[in-house]
Amino acid sequence: MERLRSVGGEHDNLGFDSTLDEPPVYQETDFSDADHRAVRPSVVSAFGHDTLDRVPNIDFYRNAGSVSGHRAVRPSLQELHDVFQKNGGISVPDTVNDDDEGSDGTPSDDLESAIPTDTKGGTIKFGWIRGVLVRCMLNIWGVMLFIRLSWIFGHSGWGLGIVVIVLSCVVTTITGLSMSAICTNGVVRGGGAYYMISRSLGPEFGGSIGLIFALANAVAVALYVVGFAETVVELLLDNDLIMVSVVNDIRIVGCITVVLLLAISVAGMEWEAKAQIVLLVILLVAIVNVFVGTFIPVTDQKKAEGIFNYQANIFLENFTPDFRDGETFFSVFAIFFPAATGILAGANISGDLRDPQGAIPKGTLLAILITGFTYLAVGLSVSATVVRNATGNISDIITAGMVCNGSSVAACELGYDFSSCAVEKCKFGLINNNQVMTMVSGFGPLIIAGTFSATLSSALASLVSAPKVFQALCKDNIYKILHYFAKGYGKNNEPIRGYVLTFIISVGFILVGDLNIIAPIISNFFLASYALINFSCFHASYAMSPGWRPAYKFYNMWLSLAGAVLCCVVMFVINWWAALLTYGIEILLYIYVKVKKPDVNWGSSTQAVTFVSSVSNALSLSGVEDHVKNFRPQILAMTGSARSRPALLDLAHSLTKNYGLCIACQVFEGPRSETLEEMNAGMEKNQLWLRKTERKAFYAAVACNSFREGAESLLQASGLGRMKPNTLLIGFQRNWRTAGTEAVQSYVGVLHDAFDFEYGTLILRMKQGLDVSHIVEAEEEMLKAAREQQALDKEMMPNGGKAKGLFRKSKKSSKQVLTTRVSVCDPPPQHVAKMNERLLEASSQFQKKQPKGTIDVWWLFDDGGLTLLLPYILTTRKKWKDSKLRIFVAGQPGRCEQDKQEMKLLVEKFRINCTDINVVDNINVPPSADSYKKFEDMIEPFCLHEASKDTAQAGAMRKEHPWKITDEELSTFEEKTNLQVRLNEVLQEHSKSANMIIVSMPIARKGSVSDFLYMAWLDVLTKDLPPTLLIRGNHKSVLTFYS
């Protein structure tokens, strides 16, 4: 793109950044004063006019906290949408300041948000050859190549020997393909296998495997060092140079070796890389030395030891297996496979690679190919040149007339008689001697040097890998107790503390560990990592998440799954009890992380699969017809903010628990332009509060001009398929007499809407009230003030000899802020404080275990059974188990016993336990004059009193005050009014001491009963009672006695 010309003149295209051809490099910079990173202010000539829109830029896609100081941000949709509506008076920042936390509250030192380092500033970054290929080859070419490979081919023959190597390579290649797909699906930070698994499957899997993988690498250092020390001590023993004893000499040599390796590692990655190159050269020379030795003419002594040049008859004889001493194919495979477990050596230092996405796939897969070919070539070479058994006695030659048969036919045909090996164990040959490679090679000491190189290189790789993986795990703060080890030092952020810990673990195992028992466990730890890498690839592919877009395409989800299964099978083949132990440790760590719930969100495939499963289950459920036996209350609770009405939310949660849908709903009243921002800001906050307080509920909010409109929207649109609410739970409007006409009409209108939409409807009334929002707001204000005070106190701290006057000025501003805040939330008067205290106590009533008592159910009208089902559900909850059901029904005078028996039979058929059934036969008695007088006083301000006026005046009054209660209405519904007043008297008489009262809710006919009269009915019915729940089902059966 170049400079563009327009009619108005020449403009620079500020939407274009020429530096974007290469990935931008950032330095950790102190952005003080005005030294902010440059960000384009607007886009002009790219589109021919000035616009707040931004052209695509990599900076907009970085995680919060990924760049120190100020981070580039694109304008929000609201900013672009509202800017002209607000007459251009909106400020759209080009950058935001990232301090200690990201926008989502996660620590900014999360690996996901790590600051990209500057390669020009002295930081060492490796390419794919030195960083991955060399490390993987050195780790895979272990002592197995020189000490055990000949033994493996001797037992299994080169036919099955090829199968052993190919099968091992298949497992590692599939894992390499899966790893390639994962690491090319986004930026890979430090942490290797842990990073890839945790970001794919989530912190539970990643945290469990990360810890045991780091431990496996730390113990592997001890294993490799002991292998080196044993070889050294054997040389000392041959030369009679033992210092103390064989065992103690191994410990001494091992500890000295670990100290030297630690010094190389701590010196920096560059020194460690140089040491790896030296070891690689030695190892390559030793391998070449083996092949050279097979072409050098052999001496008679070597022939007596079973070593010949390439012979077809030896090669053919060694094709078939000859398992001895209880060995089988699987036991031989178990011995070889640990040699292939070095493919993660490059990935483990992913944070030190220049381009992990390109280096890891290329280096790992090429290393598997080269080392696999080398193992095959060396194995086939010795199979063609060395017989299985040899005496080592130069005089064991074939005499004239001897017939060649038995197990040593090839040697016999070459003139040697090794038939005695069939009777007694010989010391030479592929099966009997582990030093075959040394004897075959052109120069024996080079093989010893190669053995040293193989052990030391593997030990060095593990010594570097363990702290790097452990540091990444600690940085994510999954195990808070381990966060101390997250700190890095120097330009390469070296985990010095992790190095020291790895050193202590390895020395401890060298001194006291039984490494023969530890070895299979370590191999299983590595295999568990491989299995999870394969499963991660399968899982991400299976989830079909749009975010799964690996650049590496040569993988297959089913192949990855097969690889995961294969790794699990190999774990049991190697050692069944070690496999069980590995699974046990992993499950325990998984449960620990799951219970602790670390506050991280990496967009794992587990989340994606959960979403896919949820959608699939919801769709499956939508095809199933509702059945009365499967009815469960799905509650739409009008709580307002999640914290505003805790008693209402707790009751809803008790009814739904983990078995039904519960939605806490809030309606933001007012113009959408004014309420939308507040609503959007509260969505995540309220859902997070529900999750942290372990309320199994969803939060939903709408912005509407009135409460009724919002509630209507929620009643119609909430839920998904069959998972939609069927019950409305709302608090009683205590202030209905002072709230105003519009508020009362809106509240009663919501009840009418619920009945229209065939919702079961619940109204909860508590004497002290439900709404604690004013207390919550005051608390939040105080917390905000405390945070500001803390921030200002931090600024006040003397720093580097700043002037004291500045310190005093900061303190003054701190006091000023606190004064402003406290003025908003001054302590309330004493009587208000006591009311708030009683309100808070009442609001937490349903969070506590309920005392022994009763839930009194006044099932006055048959509504389908909801009035009976809900209290039964409460009694099944742990908090309500000491509350027994008492059922009250209305009965006719003179037949109380018959009504009781009928109700008892019905309840028994419903299989609902209750302690008592009471028939009340005096409900139809008129209420006392005192009670009715109180009711009349209650409705007096809302009565029209038009009866005493003439017709015209009465009509005018009705037209002016259509919402008022008319004398005609009072006369029409006199009996129903008397019933509500009388019911309160009966409730006071029978249920005053109940833990909760549940009463059938009266229904007001639309257009017949005025809103204020209906509110008066509800008020007088529930007045001065324990917590009372009015219930009216939708008159569809929710109980059945059929199976």
PDB file of C-alpha atoms in Angstrom, residues 856-1029:
ATOM      1  CA  ASP A 856     -48.266 -25.588  56.804  1.00  0.00           C
ATOM      2  CA  VAL A 857     -49.905 -26.149  53.437  1.00  0.00           C
ATOM      3  CA  TRP A 858     -53.332 -24.560  53.004  1.00  0.00           C
ATOM      4  CA  TRP A 859     -54.457 -26.359  49.864  1.00  0.00           C
ATOM      5  CA  LEU A 860     -57.750 -24.565  49.404  1.00  0.00           C
ATOM      6  CA  PHE A 861     -58.189 -24.829  45.636  1.00  0.00           C
ATOM      7  CA  ASP A 862     -57.100 -27.571  43.258  1.00  0.00           C
ATOM      8  CA  ASP A 863     -54.570 -25.976  40.922  1.00  0.00           C
ATOM      9  CA  GLY A 864     -53.123 -29.174  39.460  1.00  0.00           C
ATOM     10  CA  GLY A 865     -51.127 -30.046  42.586  1.00  0.00           C
ATOM     11  CA  LEU A 866     -48.403 -27.390  42.493  1.00  0.00           C
ATOM     12  CA  THR A 867     -49.455 -26.110  45.935  1.00  0.00           C
ATOM     13  CA  LEU A 868     -48.739 -29.581  47.343  1.00  0.00           C
ATOM     14  CA  LEU A 869     -45.728 -30.521  45.206  1.00  0.00           C
ATOM     15  CA  LEU A 870     -43.544 -27.513  46.043  1.00  0.00           C
ATOM     16  CA  PRO A 871     -43.641 -27.942  49.851  1.00  0.00           C
ATOM     17  CA  TYR A 872     -42.940 -31.650  49.369  1.00  0.00           C
ATOM     18  CA  ILE A 873     -39.848 -30.742  47.303  1.00  0.00           C
ATOM     19  CA  LEU A 874     -38.714 -28.433  50.110  1.00  0.00           C
ATOM     20  CA  THR A 875     -38.881 -31.258  52.646  1.00  0.00           C
ATOM     21  CA  THR A 876     -36.489 -33.315  50.496  1.00  0.00           C
ATOM     22  CA  ARG A 877     -33.776 -30.657  50.847  1.00  0.00           C
ATOM     23  CA  LYS A 878     -31.187 -30.983  53.577  1.00  0.00           C
ATOM     24  CA  LYS A 879     -31.957 -27.569  55.099  1.00  0.00           C
ATOM     25  CA  TRP A 880     -35.666 -28.351  55.380  1.00  0.00           C
ATOM     26  CA  LYS A 881     -35.541 -32.001  56.407  1.00  0.00           C
ATOM     27  CA  ASP A 882     -36.624 -31.204  59.997  1.00  0.00           C
ATOM     28  CA  SER A 883     -39.734 -29.376  58.778  1.00  0.00           C
ATOM     29  CA  LYS A 884     -42.761 -31.657  58.573  1.00  0.00           C
ATOM     30  CA  LEU A 885     -45.742 -31.139  56.293  1.00  0.00           C
ATOM     31  CA  ARG A 886     -49.143 -30.274  57.749  1.00  0.00           C
ATOM     32  CA  ILE A 887     -51.992 -30.055  55.262  1.00  0.00           C
ATOM     33  CA  PHE A 888     -55.053 -27.874  55.816  1.00  0.00           C
ATOM     34  CA  VAL A 889     -58.140 -28.097  53.612  1.00  0.00           C
ATOM     35  CA  ALA A 890     -61.526 -26.392  53.713  1.00  0.00           C
ATOM     36  CA  GLY A 891     -64.388 -28.659  54.698  1.00  0.00           C
ATOM     37  CA  GLN A 892     -68.092 -28.556  55.026  1.00  0.00           C
ATOM     38  CA  PRO A 893     -69.582 -28.481  58.520  1.00  0.00           C
ATOM     39  CA  GLY A 894     -70.694 -31.913  59.626  1.00  0.00           C
ATOM     40  CA  ARG A 895     -68.479 -33.972  57.306  1.00  0.00           C
ATOM     41  CA  CYS A 896     -64.979 -33.074  58.490  1.00  0.00           C
ATOM     42  CA  GLU A 897     -63.954 -36.678  59.134  1.00  0.00           C
ATOM     43  CA  GLN A 898     -65.059 -37.780  55.685  1.00  0.00           C
ATOM     44  CA  ASP A 899     -63.194 -34.877  54.031  1.00  0.00           C
ATOM     45  CA  LYS A 900     -60.095 -35.779  56.054  1.00  0.00           C
ATOM     46  CA  GLN A 901     -60.177 -39.411  54.970  1.00  0.00           C
ATOM     47  CA  GLU A 902     -60.614 -38.426  51.331  1.00  0.00           C
ATOM     48  CA  MET A 903     -57.640 -36.064  51.514  1.00  0.00           C
ATOM     49  CA  LYS A 904     -55.570 -38.667  53.381  1.00  0.00           C
ATOM     50  CA  LEU A 905     -56.282 -41.225  50.654  1.00  0.00           C
ATOM     51  CA  LEU A 906     -55.322 -38.738  47.944  1.00  0.00           C
ATOM     52  CA  VAL A 907     -52.061 -37.773  49.668  1.00  0.00           C
ATOM     53  CA  GLU A 908     -51.164 -41.432  50.197  1.00  0.00           C
ATOM     54  CA  LYS A 909     -51.760 -42.166  46.526  1.00  0.00           C
ATOM     55  CA  PHE A 910     -49.416 -39.275  45.717  1.00  0.00           C
ATOM     56  CA  ARG A 911     -46.860 -40.925  48.056  1.00  0.00           C
ATOM     57  CA  ILE A 912     -46.342 -37.677  49.954  1.00  0.00           C
ATOM     58  CA  ASN A 913     -45.611 -37.946  53.669  1.00  0.00           C
ATOM     59  CA  CYS A 914     -47.343 -35.528  56.006  1.00  0.00           C
ATOM     60  CA  THR A 915     -47.644 -35.526  59.783  1.00  0.00           C
ATOM     61  CA  ASP A 916     -51.191 -34.260  59.944  1.00  0.00           C
ATOM     62  CA  ILE A 917     -54.223 -33.430  57.825  1.00  0.00           C
ATOM     63  CA  ASN A 918     -56.597 -30.802  59.200  1.00  0.00           C
ATOM     64  CA  VAL A 919     -60.059 -29.991  57.885  1.00  0.00           C
ATOM     65  CA  VAL A 920     -61.139 -26.432  58.715  1.00  0.00           C
ATOM     66  CA  ASP A 921     -64.909 -26.101  58.587  1.00  0.00           C
ATOM     67  CA  ASN A 922     -65.304 -22.516  59.778  1.00  0.00           C
ATOM     68  CA  ILE A 923     -63.641 -20.648  56.919  1.00  0.00           C
ATOM     69  CA  ASN A 924     -67.036 -19.564  55.603  1.00  0.00           C
ATOM     70  CA  VAL A 925     -67.774 -17.715  58.842  1.00  0.00           C
ATOM     71  CA  PRO A 926     -67.782 -13.913  58.390  1.00  0.00           C
ATOM     72  CA  PRO A 927     -64.599 -12.194  59.670  1.00  0.00           C
ATOM     73  CA  SER A 928     -64.593 -10.259  62.907  1.00  0.00           C
ATOM     74  CA  ALA A 929     -65.639  -6.618  62.784  1.00  0.00           C
ATOM     75  CA  ASP A 930     -62.181  -5.537  63.932  1.00  0.00           C
ATOM     76  CA  SER A 931     -60.445  -7.423  61.128  1.00  0.00           C
ATOM     77  CA  TYR A 932     -62.825  -6.089  58.521  1.00  0.00           C
ATOM     78  CA  LYS A 933     -62.419  -2.551  59.860  1.00  0.00           C
ATOM     79  CA  LYS A 934     -58.657  -2.845  59.347  1.00  0.00           C
ATOM     80  CA  PHE A 935     -59.276  -3.975  55.785  1.00  0.00           C
ATOM     81  CA  GLU A 936     -61.585  -1.019  55.137  1.00  0.00           C
ATOM     82  CA  ASP A 937     -58.974   1.372  56.525  1.00  0.00           C
ATOM     83  CA  MET A 938     -56.423  -0.233  54.211  1.00  0.00           C
ATOM     84  CA  ILE A 939     -58.429   0.365  51.047  1.00  0.00           C
ATOM     85  CA  GLU A 940     -59.961   3.682  52.071  1.00  0.00           C
ATOM     86  CA  PRO A 941     -57.496   5.877  50.100  1.00  0.00           C
ATOM     87  CA  PHE A 942     -58.220   3.852  46.953  1.00  0.00           C
ATOM     88  CA  CYS A 943     -62.045   3.763  47.120  1.00  0.00           C
ATOM     89  CA  LEU A 944     -64.070   5.896  44.729  1.00  0.00           C
ATOM     90  CA  HIS A 945     -67.253   6.170  46.917  1.00  0.00           C
ATOM     91  CA  GLU A 946     -69.368   6.928  43.867  1.00  0.00           C
ATOM     92  CA  ALA A 947     -72.576   5.377  45.246  1.00  0.00           C
ATOM     93  CA  SER A 948     -73.555   8.551  47.086  1.00  0.00           C
ATOM     94  CA  LYS A 949     -73.154  10.646  43.916  1.00  0.00           C
ATOM     95  CA  ASP A 950     -75.578  11.063  41.047  1.00  0.00           C
ATOM     96  CA  THR A 951     -75.083   9.088  37.852  1.00  0.00           C
ATOM     97  CA  ALA A 952     -73.308  11.818  35.890  1.00  0.00           C
ATOM     98  CA  GLN A 953     -70.957  12.693  38.723  1.00  0.00           C
ATOM     99  CA  ALA A 954     -70.247   9.005  39.383  1.00  0.00           C
ATOM    100  CA  GLY A 955     -69.420   8.491  35.694  1.00  0.00           C
ATOM    101  CA  ALA A 956     -67.093  11.458  35.714  1.00  0.00           C
ATOM    102  CA  MET A 957     -65.349  10.113  38.818  1.00  0.00           C
ATOM    103  CA  ARG A 958     -64.878   6.701  37.205  1.00  0.00           C
ATOM    104  CA  LYS A 959     -63.448   8.348  34.099  1.00  0.00           C
ATOM    105  CA  GLU A 960     -61.061  10.485  36.123  1.00  0.00           C
ATOM    106  CA  HIS A 961     -59.943   7.665  38.455  1.00  0.00           C
ATOM    107  CA  PRO A 962     -60.457   4.406  36.548  1.00  0.00           C
ATOM    108  CA  TRP A 963     -58.046   2.564  38.820  1.00  0.00           C
ATOM    109  CA  LYS A 964     -59.983   3.213  42.042  1.00  0.00           C
ATOM    110  CA  ILE A 965     -62.160   0.609  43.807  1.00  0.00           C
ATOM    111  CA  THR A 966     -65.829   1.274  43.141  1.00  0.00           C
ATOM    112  CA  ASP A 967     -68.663   0.586  45.553  1.00  0.00           C
ATOM    113  CA  GLU A 968     -70.186  -1.697  42.923  1.00  0.00           C
ATOM    114  CA  GLU A 969     -66.979  -3.731  42.788  1.00  0.00           C
ATOM    115  CA  LEU A 970     -66.846  -4.036  46.544  1.00  0.00           C
ATOM    116  CA  SER A 971     -70.428  -5.226  46.585  1.00  0.00           C
ATOM    117  CA  THR A 972     -69.872  -7.728  43.766  1.00  0.00           C
ATOM    118  CA  PHE A 973     -66.823  -9.291  45.409  1.00  0.00           C
ATOM    119  CA  GLU A 974     -67.926  -8.918  49.016  1.00  0.00           C
ATOM    120  CA  GLU A 975     -67.832 -12.666  49.676  1.00  0.00           C
ATOM    121  CA  LYS A 976     -64.357 -13.062  48.195  1.00  0.00           C
ATOM    122  CA  THR A 977     -63.144 -10.102  50.209  1.00  0.00           C
ATOM    123  CA  ASN A 978     -64.595 -11.584  53.388  1.00  0.00           C
ATOM    124  CA  LEU A 979     -62.858 -14.884  52.574  1.00  0.00           C
ATOM    125  CA  GLN A 980     -59.414 -13.257  52.435  1.00  0.00           C
ATOM    126  CA  VAL A 981     -59.951 -11.427  55.707  1.00  0.00           C
ATOM    127  CA  ARG A 982     -61.321 -14.569  57.356  1.00  0.00           C
ATOM    128  CA  LEU A 983     -58.464 -16.707  56.007  1.00  0.00           C
ATOM    129  CA  ASN A 984     -55.950 -14.437  57.710  1.00  0.00           C
ATOM    130  CA  GLU A 985     -57.729 -14.973  61.011  1.00  0.00           C
ATOM    131  CA  VAL A 986     -57.678 -18.747  60.527  1.00  0.00           C
ATOM    132  CA  LEU A 987     -53.988 -18.664  59.535  1.00  0.00           C
ATOM    133  CA  GLN A 988     -53.202 -16.628  62.640  1.00  0.00           C
ATOM    134  CA  GLU A 989     -55.014 -19.230  64.723  1.00  0.00           C
ATOM    135  CA  HIS A 990     -53.485 -22.410  63.272  1.00  0.00           C
ATOM    136  CA  SER A 991     -50.138 -21.515  61.642  1.00  0.00           C
ATOM    137  CA  LYS A 992     -48.639 -18.655  63.603  1.00  0.00           C
ATOM    138  CA  SER A 993     -45.659 -20.790  64.681  1.00  0.00           C
ATOM    139  CA  ALA A 994     -44.964 -22.572  61.378  1.00  0.00           C
ATOM    140  CA  ASN A 995     -41.574 -22.309  59.677  1.00  0.00           C
ATOM    141  CA  MET A 996     -43.404 -21.459  56.471  1.00  0.00           C
ATOM    142  CA  ILE A 997     -46.994 -21.106  55.380  1.00  0.00           C
ATOM    143  CA  ILE A 998     -48.090 -22.065  51.886  1.00  0.00           C
ATOM    144  CA  VAL A 999     -51.524 -20.858  50.788  1.00  0.00           C
ATOM    145  CA  SER A1000     -53.514 -21.154  47.588  1.00  0.00           C
ATOM    146  CA  MET A1001     -53.365 -17.797  45.868  1.00  0.00           C
ATOM    147  CA  PRO A1002     -56.662 -16.033  45.046  1.00  0.00           C
ATOM    148  CA  ILE A1003     -57.123 -15.120  41.367  1.00  0.00           C
ATOM    149  CA  ALA A1004     -58.484 -11.787  40.209  1.00  0.00           C
ATOM    150  CA  ARG A1005     -60.492 -11.854  37.025  1.00  0.00           C
ATOM    151  CA  LYS A1006     -59.078  -9.531  34.388  1.00  0.00           C
ATOM    152  CA  GLY A1007     -61.231  -6.468  33.852  1.00  0.00           C
ATOM    153  CA  SER A1008     -63.435  -7.243  36.854  1.00  0.00           C
ATOM    154  CA  VAL A1009     -61.230  -6.853  39.932  1.00  0.00           C
ATOM    155  CA  SER A1010     -59.289  -3.619  40.203  1.00  0.00           C
ATOM    156  CA  ASP A1011     -55.562  -3.772  40.842  1.00  0.00           C
ATOM    157  CA  PHE A1012     -55.771  -2.083  44.238  1.00  0.00           C
ATOM    158  CA  LEU A1013     -58.515  -4.400  45.482  1.00  0.00           C
ATOM    159  CA  TYR A1014     -56.453  -7.415  44.425  1.00  0.00           C
ATOM    160  CA  MET A1015     -53.378  -6.064  46.192  1.00  0.00           C
ATOM    161  CA  ALA A1016     -55.531  -5.500  49.278  1.00  0.00           C
ATOM    162  CA  TRP A1017     -56.681  -9.140  49.152  1.00  0.00           C
ATOM    163  CA  LEU A1018     -53.090 -10.368  48.958  1.00  0.00           C
ATOM    164  CA  ASP A1019     -52.027  -7.975  51.703  1.00  0.00           C
ATOM    165  CA  VAL A1020     -54.755  -8.825  54.171  1.00  0.00           C
ATOM    166  CA  LEU A1021     -54.397 -12.551  53.497  1.00  0.00           C
ATOM    167  CA  THR A1022     -50.673 -12.649  54.358  1.00  0.00           C
ATOM    168  CA  LYS A1023     -50.446  -9.889  56.959  1.00  0.00           C
ATOM    169  CA  ASP A1024     -48.515 -10.471  60.242  1.00  0.00           C
ATOM    170  CA  LEU A1025     -47.611 -14.082  59.460  1.00  0.00           C
ATOM    171  CA  PRO A1026     -44.396 -16.140  59.270  1.00  0.00           C
ATOM    172  CA  PRO A1027     -42.825 -16.381  55.773  1.00  0.00           C
ATOM    173  CA  THR A1028     -45.796 -16.979  53.516  1.00  0.00           C
ATOM    174  CA  LEU A1029     -45.791 -18.324  49.977  1.00  0.00           C
TER     175      LEU A1029
END
